[in-house]
Amino acid sequence: MKIYIDGKFLPESEAKISVFDHGLLYGDGVFEGIRFYNGRVFRLEGHLDRLWDSARAIALTVPLTREEMTTALLETVRQNELRDGYIRLIVTRGIGNLGLNPENCKGASTIIIAASIALYPEEQYRRGLDVITCGTRRMAAAALSPQVKSLNYLNNILAKIEAMQAGAGEGLMLNEQGYVAECTGDNIFVIKRGGLMTPPISAGGLRGITRDVVIEIAKELGVPFHEPELTRYDIYTADECFLTGTAAEIIPVISLDKRMIGTGKPGPETARFTARFRELTQSSGTPIY
Ligand code: PMP
């Protein structure tokens, strides 16, 4: 595997960063998870927009231009001779000292890893996920906006630990007001009486790229779409529920807190959205080769 670090393609054994990098010391940095299918990068522009927004929000200057970043990203996939996989793009604050002050960092570092992807097992897509509500609340936007895809994922990790300990496939995170925000690494949607709903971004979830694609598909299919504030009631009483994310794509949810959702099986609307999503991933995107 060849990994890009600051302009160089290094073998995995040499792809290392300093112990003084503030990305490691403080989670001070931003990242993106990007998929490529069939030799094309899916929604590259959306991911780059979000990376630049995340960086700007934490006053971090991305050390490459958009064009340079695109070139580096495509070249990393080419160096690894992959056609289908996952890209992890990371920009850290760079090497500083043991103090917090980012001004002591000499310059941001860019890391790009392209790999084949391990999805949830196929069985989970066929059967659907069991989800539990986590006690850990999604952090407040006034503390650190959930829109910043930062290297500090502890809020999500604490919730993920709860879900794992409960034997669930994913954990639902509420915001401080008790409204549904998102899951630990995915956005959540419900289908009710033929309409599609997801919490508004103001409820504290990340504006997922896959979320945007699903909303576009709803418009295309003529499925009514709303973004009301949701409580767990809306999920318990939904006809269908699914999660969306770059890695997970669209994955059905069949229970919340051990209460069956709909028929307790992945539903027909979820299947319809998944089929259209798969078509888009196979037929659109930025060519790599
Ligand atoms: N929420 C969180 C907290 C995430 O980390 C992610 C990305 N895995 C998502 C939602 C889904 O976003 P996207 O569709 O852009 O991958």
CSV table of C-alpha atoms and ligand atoms in Angstrom, one decimal:
chain,number,residue,atom,x,y,z
A,1,MET,CA,0.0,0.0,0.0
A,2,LYS,CA,1.3,3.5,-0.9
A,3,ILE,CA,0.2,6.3,1.4
A,4,TYR,CA,0.4,10.0,0.5
A,5,ILE,CA,2.0,12.3,3.1
A,6,ASP,CA,2.8,15.9,2.2
A,7,GLY,CA,3.7,15.2,-1.5
A,8,LYS,CA,5.4,11.8,-1.1
A,9,PHE,CA,4.0,8.4,-1.7
A,10,LEU,CA,5.4,6.1,1.0
A,11,PRO,CA,5.1,2.4,1.8
A,12,GLU,CA,2.9,1.7,4.8
A,13,SER,CA,5.9,0.9,7.0
A,14,GLU,CA,7.3,4.4,6.3
A,15,ALA,CA,4.1,6.3,6.4
A,16,LYS,CA,4.5,7.9,9.8
A,17,ILE,CA,3.8,11.3,11.5
A,18,SER,CA,5.4,13.0,14.4
A,19,VAL,CA,4.4,12.4,18.0
A,20,PHE,CA,4.3,16.3,18.2
A,21,ASP,CA,1.6,16.5,15.5
A,22,HIS,CA,-1.4,18.3,17.1
A,23,GLY,CA,-3.6,15.9,15.2
A,24,LEU,CA,-2.3,13.2,17.6
A,25,LEU,CA,-1.8,15.4,20.7
A,26,TYR,CA,-5.2,17.1,20.5
A,27,GLY,CA,-7.3,15.7,17.7
A,28,ASP,CA,-6.6,19.1,16.1
A,29,GLY,CA,-7.3,18.4,12.4
A,30,VAL,CA,-10.1,17.5,10.0
A,31,PHE,CA,-10.8,14.5,7.7
A,32,GLU,CA,-13.1,13.1,5.0
A,33,GLY,CA,-14.1,9.5,4.2
A,34,ILE,CA,-14.7,9.2,0.4
A,35,ARG,CA,-15.7,6.2,-1.7
A,36,PHE,CA,-14.8,5.3,-5.3
A,37,TYR,CA,-16.7,2.9,-7.4
A,38,ASN,CA,-16.0,1.4,-10.7
A,39,GLY,CA,-12.9,3.7,-11.3
A,40,ARG,CA,-14.8,6.9,-10.3
A,41,VAL,CA,-14.7,9.0,-7.1
A,42,PHE,CA,-18.3,9.4,-5.8
A,43,ARG,CA,-19.3,13.0,-4.9
A,44,LEU,CA,-15.7,14.3,-4.8
A,45,GLU,CA,-16.7,18.0,-4.9
A,46,GLY,CA,-19.1,17.6,-2.0
A,47,HIS,CA,-16.4,16.0,0.1
A,48,LEU,CA,-13.8,18.6,-0.8
A,49,ASP,CA,-16.4,21.4,0.0
A,50,ARG,CA,-17.0,19.9,3.4
A,51,LEU,CA,-13.2,19.4,4.1
A,52,TRP,CA,-12.6,23.0,3.3
A,53,ASP,CA,-15.5,24.2,5.4
A,54,SER,CA,-14.3,22.0,8.4
A,55,ALA,CA,-10.8,23.4,8.0
A,56,ARG,CA,-12.1,27.0,7.8
A,57,ALA,CA,-14.2,26.5,10.9
A,58,ILE,CA,-11.2,25.5,13.0
A,59,ALA,CA,-9.0,28.2,11.4
A,60,LEU,CA,-6.8,25.6,9.7
A,61,THR,CA,-5.3,26.4,6.3
A,62,VAL,CA,-5.4,23.4,3.9
A,63,PRO,CA,-1.8,23.3,2.6
A,64,LEU,CA,-2.9,22.4,-1.0
A,65,THR,CA,-5.2,24.1,-3.5
A,66,ARG,CA,-8.4,22.3,-4.5
A,67,GLU,CA,-6.7,21.3,-7.8
A,68,GLU,CA,-3.6,20.0,-6.0
A,69,MET,CA,-5.7,18.1,-3.6
A,70,THR,CA,-7.8,16.5,-6.4
A,71,THR,CA,-4.6,15.5,-8.2
A,72,ALA,CA,-3.0,14.0,-5.0
A,73,LEU,CA,-6.2,12.1,-4.2
A,74,LEU,CA,-6.6,10.6,-7.7
A,75,GLU,CA,-2.9,9.8,-7.9
A,76,THR,CA,-3.0,7.9,-4.5
A,77,VAL,CA,-5.8,5.7,-5.8
A,78,ARG,CA,-3.8,5.1,-9.0
A,79,GLN,CA,-0.6,4.3,-7.1
A,80,ASN,CA,-2.6,1.5,-5.4
A,81,GLU,CA,-4.2,0.3,-8.6
A,82,LEU,CA,-7.6,0.3,-7.1
A,83,ARG,CA,-11.0,0.7,-8.9
A,84,ASP,CA,-13.3,0.2,-5.9
A,85,GLY,CA,-12.5,1.4,-2.4
A,86,TYR,CA,-12.4,4.0,0.3
A,87,ILE,CA,-10.2,7.1,0.7
A,88,ARG,CA,-9.3,8.6,4.1
A,89,LEU,CA,-8.2,12.2,3.6
A,90,ILE,CA,-6.7,13.9,6.7
A,91,VAL,CA,-5.4,17.4,7.3
A,92,THR,CA,-3.7,17.8,10.7
A,93,ARG,CA,-2.6,21.0,12.3
A,94,GLY,CA,1.0,19.7,12.0
A,95,ILE,CA,4.0,19.5,14.2
A,96,GLY,CA,3.9,21.9,17.2
A,97,ASN,CA,5.0,21.6,20.8
A,98,LEU,CA,3.2,20.3,23.9
A,99,GLY,CA,1.2,23.5,24.3
A,100,LEU,CA,-2.3,23.9,22.8
A,101,ASN,CA,-1.4,27.0,20.8
A,102,PRO,CA,-1.8,26.2,17.1
A,103,GLU,CA,0.4,29.1,16.2
A,104,ASN,CA,3.4,27.0,17.3
A,105,CYS,CA,2.6,24.5,14.6
A,106,LYS,CA,4.9,24.8,11.6
A,107,GLY,CA,2.4,23.9,9.0
A,108,ALA,CA,-0.5,21.5,8.3
A,109,SER,CA,0.1,18.0,7.0
A,110,THR,CA,-2.0,16.2,4.4
A,111,ILE,CA,-2.4,12.4,4.6
A,112,ILE,CA,-4.3,10.3,2.0
A,113,ILE,CA,-4.9,6.6,2.4
A,114,ALA,CA,-6.7,4.6,-0.3
A,115,ALA,CA,-7.8,1.1,0.6
A,116,SER,CA,-10.3,-1.6,-0.2
A,117,ILE,CA,-13.3,-1.3,2.1
A,118,ALA,CA,-14.7,-3.6,4.7
A,119,LEU,CA,-18.4,-2.9,4.8
A,120,TYR,CA,-20.9,-4.1,7.4
A,121,PRO,CA,-21.3,-7.8,6.6
A,122,GLU,CA,-23.7,-8.5,3.8
A,123,GLU,CA,-25.9,-10.3,6.3
A,124,GLN,CA,-26.5,-7.0,8.1
A,125,TYR,CA,-27.9,-5.4,4.9
A,126,ARG,CA,-30.2,-8.4,4.3
A,127,ARG,CA,-31.4,-8.7,7.9
A,128,GLY,CA,-31.2,-5.0,9.0
A,129,LEU,CA,-29.6,-3.4,12.1
A,130,ASP,CA,-30.7,-3.4,15.7
A,131,VAL,CA,-30.1,0.1,17.1
A,132,ILE,CA,-30.2,1.3,20.7
A,133,THR,CA,-30.5,4.9,22.1
A,134,CYS,CA,-27.2,6.0,23.7
A,135,GLY,CA,-27.0,7.9,26.9
A,136,THR,CA,-24.2,9.9,25.5
A,137,ARG,CA,-25.7,13.0,23.9
A,138,ARG,CA,-24.5,14.5,20.6
A,139,MET,CA,-22.3,17.4,21.5
A,140,ALA,CA,-23.8,20.9,21.3
A,141,ALA,CA,-23.1,23.0,18.3
A,142,ALA,CA,-22.1,25.9,20.6
A,143,ALA,CA,-19.3,23.7,22.0
A,144,LEU,CA,-18.0,22.3,18.8
A,145,SER,CA,-20.2,22.2,15.7
A,146,PRO,CA,-21.0,18.7,14.6
A,147,GLN,CA,-20.6,20.0,11.1
A,148,VAL,CA,-16.8,20.0,11.6
A,149,LYS,CA,-15.6,16.6,10.7
A,150,SER,CA,-12.7,16.8,13.1
A,151,LEU,CA,-10.1,14.3,14.2
A,152,ASN,CA,-11.8,14.4,17.7
A,153,TYR,CA,-14.5,11.7,17.4
A,154,LEU,CA,-14.6,10.9,21.2
A,155,ASN,CA,-18.2,12.0,21.4
A,156,ASN,CA,-19.2,9.4,18.8
A,157,ILE,CA,-16.8,6.8,20.1
A,158,LEU,CA,-18.3,7.0,23.6
A,159,ALA,CA,-21.7,6.4,22.1
A,160,LYS,CA,-20.4,3.6,19.9
A,161,ILE,CA,-19.0,1.8,23.0
A,162,GLU,CA,-22.5,1.9,24.5
A,163,ALA,CA,-24.0,0.4,21.3
A,164,MET,CA,-21.4,-2.3,21.2
A,165,GLN,CA,-21.8,-3.2,24.9
A,166,ALA,CA,-25.6,-3.5,24.3
A,167,GLY,CA,-24.9,-5.8,21.4
A,168,ALA,CA,-26.5,-3.4,19.0
A,169,GLY,CA,-25.3,-2.7,15.4
A,170,GLU,CA,-25.5,1.1,15.9
A,171,GLY,CA,-26.3,3.7,18.5
A,172,LEU,CA,-28.8,6.5,18.2
A,173,MET,CA,-27.6,9.9,19.5
A,174,LEU,CA,-30.0,12.5,20.7
A,175,ASN,CA,-29.1,16.2,21.1
A,176,GLU,CA,-29.1,18.0,24.5
A,177,GLN,CA,-32.8,18.8,24.0
A,178,GLY,CA,-33.6,15.1,23.5
A,179,TYR,CA,-34.4,15.3,19.8
A,180,VAL,CA,-32.9,12.8,17.4
A,181,ALA,CA,-29.6,14.0,15.9
A,182,GLU,CA,-28.0,11.0,14.1
A,183,CYS,CA,-26.2,7.7,14.8
A,184,THR,CA,-22.6,7.4,15.8
A,185,GLY,CA,-21.2,7.5,12.3
A,186,ASP,CA,-24.3,7.7,10.1
A,187,ASN,CA,-27.4,9.8,9.4
A,188,ILE,CA,-30.9,8.4,10.1
A,189,PHE,CA,-34.0,8.5,8.0
A,190,VAL,CA,-37.5,7.2,8.5
A,191,ILE,CA,-40.3,6.3,6.1
A,192,LYS,CA,-43.9,7.0,7.3
A,193,ARG,CA,-47.0,6.8,5.3
A,194,GLY,CA,-45.1,7.1,2.0
A,195,GLY,CA,-43.1,10.1,3.1
A,196,LEU,CA,-39.4,10.4,3.9
A,197,MET,CA,-38.1,12.2,7.0
A,198,THR,CA,-34.7,13.0,8.6
A,199,PRO,CA,-33.8,15.4,11.4
A,200,PRO,CA,-32.8,18.9,10.3
A,201,ILE,CA,-29.1,19.7,10.4
A,202,SER,CA,-29.8,22.1,13.3
A,203,ALA,CA,-30.6,19.0,15.4
A,204,GLY,CA,-26.9,18.3,15.6
A,205,GLY,CA,-26.1,15.7,13.0
A,206,LEU,CA,-23.4,16.0,10.4
A,207,ARG,CA,-24.6,17.1,6.9
A,208,GLY,CA,-23.8,13.8,5.3
A,209,ILE,CA,-22.9,13.5,1.7
A,210,THR,CA,-25.0,10.3,1.5
A,211,ARG,CA,-27.8,12.2,3.2
A,212,ASP,CA,-27.8,14.8,0.5
A,213,VAL,CA,-27.9,12.0,-2.2
A,214,VAL,CA,-30.9,10.3,-0.5
A,215,ILE,CA,-32.7,13.7,-0.4
A,216,GLU,CA,-32.0,14.1,-4.2
A,217,ILE,CA,-33.3,10.5,-4.8
A,218,ALA,CA,-36.5,11.4,-2.9
A,219,LYS,CA,-37.1,14.4,-5.2
A,220,GLU,CA,-36.4,12.2,-8.3
A,221,LEU,CA,-38.8,9.5,-7.1
A,222,GLY,CA,-41.5,11.9,-6.1
A,223,VAL,CA,-41.4,10.8,-2.5
A,224,PRO,CA,-42.5,13.7,-0.1
A,225,PHE,CA,-39.6,14.8,2.1
A,226,HIS,CA,-39.6,16.7,5.4
A,227,GLU,CA,-37.0,17.6,8.0
A,228,PRO,CA,-39.0,18.0,11.2
A,229,GLU,CA,-37.5,17.7,14.6
A,230,LEU,CA,-37.8,14.0,15.4
A,231,THR,CA,-38.1,12.2,18.7
A,232,ARG,CA,-37.8,8.5,19.4
A,233,TYR,CA,-41.6,8.3,19.0
A,234,ASP,CA,-41.1,9.0,15.3
A,235,ILE,CA,-38.7,6.1,14.9
A,236,TYR,CA,-40.7,3.6,17.1
A,237,THR,CA,-43.8,4.4,15.0
A,238,ALA,CA,-42.1,4.5,11.5
A,239,ASP,CA,-42.9,2.1,8.7
A,240,GLU,CA,-39.3,1.8,7.8
A,241,CYS,CA,-36.0,3.2,9.0
A,242,PHE,CA,-32.5,3.3,7.5
A,243,LEU,CA,-29.0,4.8,8.1
A,244,THR,CA,-26.8,6.5,5.5
A,245,GLY,CA,-23.1,7.1,5.3
A,246,THR,CA,-20.2,6.9,2.9
A,247,ALA,CA,-18.9,3.6,4.3
A,248,ALA,CA,-22.3,2.1,5.2
A,249,GLU,CA,-24.1,3.5,2.1
A,250,ILE,CA,-27.8,2.7,2.9
A,251,ILE,CA,-28.4,0.2,5.6
A,252,PRO,CA,-31.9,-0.8,7.0
A,253,VAL,CA,-32.7,-0.6,10.7
A,254,ILE,CA,-35.3,-3.1,12.0
A,255,SER,CA,-35.5,-2.2,15.7
A,256,LEU,CA,-34.8,0.7,18.1
A,257,ASP,CA,-34.3,-0.2,21.8
A,258,LYS,CA,-35.6,-3.7,21.1
A,259,ARG,CA,-38.9,-2.4,19.7
A,260,MET,CA,-39.6,-3.6,16.2
A,261,ILE,CA,-39.8,-0.9,13.5
A,262,GLY,CA,-42.6,-1.6,10.9
A,263,THR,CA,-42.7,-5.3,10.0
A,264,GLY,CA,-39.2,-5.9,11.6
A,265,LYS,CA,-37.8,-6.5,8.1
A,266,PRO,CA,-36.0,-4.2,5.7
A,267,GLY,CA,-38.9,-2.5,3.8
A,268,PRO,CA,-39.7,-1.8,0.1
A,269,GLU,CA,-39.0,1.9,0.2
A,270,THR,CA,-35.6,1.3,1.7
A,271,ALA,CA,-34.9,-1.2,-1.1
A,272,ARG,CA,-36.0,1.3,-3.7
A,273,PHE,CA,-33.7,4.0,-2.4
A,274,THR,CA,-30.9,1.5,-2.1
A,275,ALA,CA,-31.3,0.4,-5.7
A,276,ARG,CA,-31.2,4.0,-7.1
A,277,PHE,CA,-28.3,4.8,-4.8
A,278,ARG,CA,-26.3,1.8,-6.2
A,279,GLU,CA,-27.1,2.9,-9.8
A,280,LEU,CA,-25.7,6.4,-9.0
A,281,THR,CA,-22.5,5.1,-7.5
A,282,GLN,CA,-21.9,2.9,-10.5
A,283,SER,CA,-22.7,5.5,-13.1
A,284,SER,CA,-21.4,8.9,-11.8
A,285,GLY,CA,-18.3,10.4,-10.3
A,286,THR,CA,-14.9,11.8,-11.1
A,287,PRO,CA,-12.9,9.5,-13.4
A,288,ILE,CA,-9.6,8.2,-11.8
A,289,TYR,CA,-8.0,6.6,-14.8
B,1,PMP,N1,-22.6,11.4,10.9
B,1,PMP,C1,-21.3,11.2,11.3
B,1,PMP,C2,-21.0,11.5,12.7
B,1,PMP,C3,-20.3,10.7,10.5
B,1,PMP,O1,-19.1,10.5,10.9
B,1,PMP,C4,-20.7,10.4,9.1
B,1,PMP,C5,-19.6,9.9,8.2
B,1,PMP,N2,-19.3,8.6,8.4
B,1,PMP,C6,-22.0,10.6,8.7
B,1,PMP,C7,-22.9,11.1,9.6
B,1,PMP,C8,-22.4,10.3,7.3
B,1,PMP,O2,-21.8,11.2,6.4
B,1,PMP,P1,-21.4,10.9,4.9
B,1,PMP,O3,-22.7,10.4,4.2
B,1,PMP,O4,-20.9,12.2,4.4
B,1,PMP,O5,-20.4,9.8,5.0
